[in-house]
mmCIF file of C-alpha atoms in Angstrom:
data_model
loop_
_atom_site.group_PDB
_atom_site.id
_atom_site.type_symbol
_atom_site.label_atom_id
_atom_site.label_comp_id
_atom_site.label_asym_id
_atom_site.label_seq_id
_atom_site.Cartn_x
_atom_site.Cartn_y
_atom_site.Cartn_z
ATOM 1 C CA UNK H 7 -13.768 -22.126 16.447
ATOM 2 C CA UNK H 8 -14.340 -23.894 13.044
ATOM 3 C CA UNK H 9 -15.087 -21.854 10.171
ATOM 4 C CA UNK H 10 -17.903 -23.130 9.899
ATOM 5 C CA UNK H 11 -19.676 -22.926 13.247
ATOM 6 C CA UNK H 12 -21.256 -19.089 12.605
ATOM 7 C CA UNK H 13 -22.604 -18.732 15.921
ATOM 8 C CA UNK H 14 -19.131 -19.553 17.780
ATOM 9 C CA UNK H 15 -17.619 -16.744 15.439
ATOM 10 C CA UNK H 16 -20.461 -14.249 16.312
ATOM 11 C CA UNK H 17 -19.515 -14.934 19.759
ATOM 12 C CA UNK H 18 -15.929 -14.943 19.415
ATOM 13 C CA UNK H 19 -16.101 -11.485 17.469
ATOM 14 C CA UNK H 20 -18.132 -9.744 20.533
ATOM 15 C CA UNK H 21 -14.973 -9.786 23.077
ATOM 16 C CA UNK H 22 -12.515 -8.329 20.225
ATOM 17 C CA UNK H 23 -11.099 -5.150 20.576
ATOM 18 C CA UNK H 24 -8.123 -4.158 17.539
ATOM 19 C CA UNK H 25 -6.171 -1.076 17.885
ATOM 20 C CA UNK H 26 -2.693 0.280 16.749
ATOM 21 C CA UNK H 27 0.389 1.361 18.669
ATOM 22 C CA UNK H 28 2.865 3.086 17.951
ATOM 23 C CA UNK H 29 6.541 1.247 18.752
ATOM 24 C CA UNK H 30 9.393 3.858 19.139
ATOM 25 C CA UNK H 31 11.811 0.995 18.724
ATOM 26 C CA UNK H 32 10.776 0.292 14.702
ATOM 27 C CA UNK H 33 9.259 3.670 13.926
ATOM 28 C CA UNK H 34 5.768 1.902 13.106
ATOM 29 C CA UNK H 35 2.365 0.618 14.644
ATOM 30 C CA UNK H 36 2.006 -2.495 16.162
ATOM 31 C CA UNK H 37 -1.213 -4.503 16.274
ATOM 32 C CA UNK H 38 -2.567 -5.237 19.401
ATOM 33 C CA UNK H 39 -5.413 -7.632 19.959
ATOM 34 C CA UNK H 40 -7.089 -7.020 23.348
ATOM 35 C CA UNK H 41 -4.170 -5.437 24.488
ATOM 36 C CA UNK H 42 -1.863 -8.036 23.527
ATOM 37 C CA UNK H 43 0.796 -6.967 20.606
ATOM 38 C CA UNK H 44 0.222 -9.514 17.735
ATOM 39 C CA UNK H 45 1.804 -7.520 15.120
ATOM 40 C CA UNK H 46 4.825 -10.462 14.492
ATOM 41 C CA UNK H 47 1.874 -13.559 14.828
ATOM 42 C CA UNK H 48 -0.374 -12.146 11.922
ATOM 43 C CA UNK H 49 2.771 -11.635 9.326
ATOM 44 C CA UNK H 50 3.411 -15.694 10.388
ATOM 45 C CA UNK H 51 2.910 -17.840 7.377
ATOM 46 C CA UNK H 52 0.287 -19.901 9.431
ATOM 47 C CA UNK H 53 -1.864 -16.977 8.934
ATOM 48 C CA UNK H 54 -1.286 -16.254 5.683
ATOM 49 C CA UNK H 55 -2.370 -19.799 5.006
ATOM 50 C CA UNK H 56 -6.351 -18.860 6.316
ATOM 51 C CA UNK H 57 -6.369 -15.376 5.700
ATOM 52 C CA UNK H 58 -8.254 -15.925 2.926
ATOM 53 C CA UNK H 59 -10.878 -18.206 3.683
ATOM 54 C CA UNK H 60 -11.119 -16.455 7.083
ATOM 55 C CA UNK H 61 -11.289 -13.306 4.778
ATOM 56 C CA UNK H 62 -14.773 -15.118 2.937
ATOM 57 C CA UNK H 63 -16.742 -15.632 5.987
ATOM 58 C CA UNK H 64 -19.300 -12.732 5.601
ATOM 59 C CA UNK H 65 -19.717 -11.888 9.776
ATOM 60 C CA UNK H 66 -15.723 -11.622 9.809
ATOM 61 C CA UNK H 67 -15.764 -9.199 6.519
ATOM 62 C CA UNK H 68 -17.891 -7.360 8.044
ATOM 63 C CA UNK H 69 -16.832 -7.117 11.356
ATOM 64 C CA UNK H 70 -13.154 -5.816 10.120
ATOM 65 C CA UNK H 71 -14.973 -3.456 8.109
ATOM 66 C CA UNK H 72 -16.334 -1.910 10.622
ATOM 67 C CA UNK H 73 -12.889 -1.809 12.643
ATOM 68 C CA UNK H 74 -11.287 -0.444 9.741
ATOM 69 C CA UNK H 75 -13.745 2.377 9.340
ATOM 70 C CA UNK H 76 -13.584 3.262 13.017
ATOM 71 C CA UNK H 77 -10.527 3.464 13.107
ATOM 72 C CA UNK H 78 -10.019 5.798 9.822
ATOM 73 C CA UNK H 79 -12.870 7.931 11.735
ATOM 74 C CA UNK H 80 -10.386 11.390 12.405
ATOM 75 C CA UNK H 81 -8.972 10.820 8.854
ATOM 76 C CA UNK H 82 -5.073 11.073 8.682
ATOM 77 C CA UNK H 83 -4.670 7.208 7.761
ATOM 78 C CA UNK H 84 -2.977 4.759 5.514
ATOM 79 C CA UNK H 85 -4.591 1.417 5.128
ATOM 80 C CA UNK H 86 -3.558 -1.494 2.883
ATOM 81 C CA UNK H 87 -6.042 -3.928 2.362
ATOM 82 C CA UNK H 88 -7.610 -6.169 -0.631
ATOM 83 C CA UNK H 89 -11.092 -4.034 -0.495
ATOM 84 C CA UNK H 90 -9.781 -0.905 1.626
ATOM 85 C CA UNK H 91 -10.975 1.207 -1.581
ATOM 86 C CA UNK H 92 -13.633 -0.183 -2.949
ATOM 87 C CA UNK H 93 -15.634 -0.958 0.738
ATOM 88 C CA UNK H 94 -14.072 -0.043 4.035
ATOM 89 C CA UNK H 95 -13.337 3.406 2.103
ATOM 90 C CA UNK H 96 -14.961 4.001 -1.174
ATOM 91 C CA UNK H 97 -14.621 7.513 -0.474
ATOM 92 C CA UNK H 98 -11.198 7.832 0.687
ATOM 93 C CA UNK H 99 -9.589 10.853 -0.714
ATOM 94 C CA UNK H 100 -6.921 9.105 -2.004
ATOM 95 C CA UNK H 101 -6.912 5.401 -3.520
ATOM 96 C CA UNK H 102 -3.792 3.415 -4.511
ATOM 97 C CA UNK H 103 -3.878 0.267 -6.034
ATOM 98 C CA UNK H 104 -0.253 -1.107 -5.749
ATOM 99 C CA UNK H 105 0.868 -4.042 -7.382
ATOM 100 C CA UNK H 106 3.815 -6.125 -8.782
ATOM 101 C CA UNK H 107 4.733 -8.897 -10.947
ATOM 102 C CA UNK H 108 3.908 -12.083 -8.952
ATOM 103 C CA UNK H 109 7.329 -13.185 -8.552
ATOM 104 C CA UNK H 110 8.713 -10.102 -7.152
ATOM 105 C CA UNK H 111 6.191 -10.301 -4.928
ATOM 106 C CA UNK H 112 7.040 -13.577 -3.813
ATOM 107 C CA UNK H 113 10.690 -12.778 -3.338
ATOM 108 C CA UNK H 114 9.712 -10.177 -1.008
ATOM 109 C CA UNK H 115 7.421 -12.272 0.962
ATOM 110 C CA UNK H 116 9.860 -14.653 0.850
ATOM 111 C CA UNK H 117 12.487 -12.467 2.474
ATOM 112 C CA UNK H 118 9.932 -11.408 5.152
ATOM 113 C CA UNK H 119 9.267 -14.451 6.151
ATOM 114 C CA UNK H 120 12.774 -15.823 6.275
ATOM 115 C CA UNK H 121 13.698 -13.717 9.471
ATOM 116 C CA UNK H 122 11.092 -15.698 11.730
ATOM 117 C CA UNK H 123 10.712 -18.903 9.600
ATOM 118 C CA UNK H 124 14.267 -20.251 8.184
ATOM 119 C CA UNK H 125 12.556 -23.331 6.957
ATOM 120 C CA UNK H 126 9.907 -21.638 4.646
ATOM 121 C CA UNK H 127 10.691 -22.407 0.616
ATOM 122 C CA UNK H 128 10.444 -19.531 -1.663
ATOM 123 C CA UNK H 129 7.538 -22.200 -3.635
ATOM 124 C CA UNK H 130 5.627 -22.351 -0.856
ATOM 125 C CA UNK H 131 5.486 -18.450 -0.617
ATOM 126 C CA UNK H 132 4.427 -18.172 -4.060
ATOM 127 C CA UNK H 133 1.730 -20.922 -3.933
ATOM 128 C CA UNK H 134 0.206 -19.164 -0.887
ATOM 129 C CA UNK H 135 0.272 -15.756 -2.891
ATOM 130 C CA UNK H 136 -1.055 -17.063 -5.861
ATOM 131 C CA UNK H 137 -3.523 -19.349 -3.935
ATOM 132 C CA UNK H 138 -4.675 -15.931 -1.940
ATOM 133 C CA UNK H 139 -5.055 -13.891 -4.716
ATOM 134 C CA UNK H 140 -7.644 -16.435 -6.351
ATOM 135 C CA UNK H 141 -9.811 -16.726 -3.074
ATOM 136 C CA UNK H 142 -9.615 -13.125 -2.445
ATOM 137 C CA UNK H 143 -10.468 -11.811 -6.142
ATOM 138 C CA UNK H 144 -13.273 -14.638 -6.989
ATOM 139 C CA UNK H 145 -14.748 -14.472 -3.222
ATOM 140 C CA UNK H 146 -18.278 -13.185 -3.389
ATOM 141 C CA UNK H 147 -18.443 -10.776 0.088
ATOM 142 C CA UNK H 148 -15.879 -7.709 -0.544
ATOM 143 C CA UNK H 149 -14.002 -9.415 -3.748
ATOM 144 C CA UNK H 150 -10.273 -8.147 -4.177
ATOM 145 C CA UNK H 151 -10.691 -5.924 -6.859
ATOM 146 C CA UNK H 152 -9.311 -2.301 -8.384
ATOM 147 C CA UNK H 153 -11.462 0.736 -7.628
ATOM 148 C CA UNK H 154 -12.678 2.632 -10.418
ATOM 149 C CA UNK H 155 -10.670 5.759 -9.038
ATOM 150 C CA UNK H 156 -8.010 4.334 -7.480
ATOM 151 C CA UNK H 157 -4.462 5.182 -9.014
ATOM 152 C CA UNK H 158 -2.475 1.645 -10.477
ATOM 153 C CA UNK H 159 1.464 1.934 -8.787
ATOM 154 C CA UNK H 160 3.513 -0.918 -10.455
ATOM 155 C CA UNK H 161 6.120 -1.210 -7.925
ATOM 156 C CA UNK H 162 7.900 -4.401 -9.614
ATOM 157 C CA UNK H 163 10.924 -2.639 -10.272
ATOM 158 C CA UNK H 164 10.797 0.224 -7.718
ATOM 159 C CA UNK H 165 12.322 0.399 -4.469
ATOM 160 C CA UNK H 166 10.694 2.000 -0.838
ATOM 161 C CA UNK H 167 11.665 5.088 -1.268
ATOM 162 C CA UNK H 168 10.974 5.223 -4.953
ATOM 163 C CA UNK H 169 7.501 4.053 -3.905
ATOM 164 C CA UNK H 170 6.689 6.634 -0.940
ATOM 165 C CA UNK H 171 8.007 9.272 -3.508
ATOM 166 C CA UNK H 172 5.451 8.626 -6.098
ATOM 167 C CA UNK H 173 2.914 8.449 -3.705
ATOM 168 C CA UNK H 174 3.697 11.218 -1.687
ATOM 169 C CA UNK H 175 3.600 13.418 -5.442
ATOM 170 C CA UNK H 176 0.260 11.820 -5.465
ATOM 171 C CA UNK H 177 -1.571 12.637 -2.173
ATOM 172 C CA UNK H 178 0.325 16.357 -2.537
ATOM 173 C CA UNK H 179 -1.598 16.694 -6.099
ATOM 174 C CA UNK H 180 -4.947 15.525 -4.755
ATOM 175 C CA UNK H 181 -4.450 18.047 -1.547
ATOM 176 C CA UNK H 182 -3.908 20.871 -4.275
ATOM 177 C CA UNK H 183 -6.780 19.916 -6.118
#
């Protein structure tokens, strides 16, 4: 569907059903689109190259926000996204604004993508992240920005366990408050 064909996009959105299914093999939840596991597909570079452009379409943003809010109705959910703390869950119990040095982010994403796309270059990944950051932070509808009440977690020099421990500490502090 061409990105400027709003009528076709609105019609297509009506047939989309998104949900998570726990994957025992990976120990993580996979994203399903109309009962098809799309977890690997949504992580591909070809998706990353278009996601900001698609996310800037107001009807798509509205649909995505509604889907995410429905997933979070029962609480106990951890979500990441560029407008999660400001638009999707402005009243969340705990908001983390996770950041890192752009080069470190690019290296991490490069390693992730290399497993399935061996021909990808570090330069392509760095350029894509920079472009997405610019597009997402300057879009009019649901822009990427830090929520005023978010705690900043700069993970430039942290491993996953260290990040988890900081987030867990902050979560426990919020529960006790």
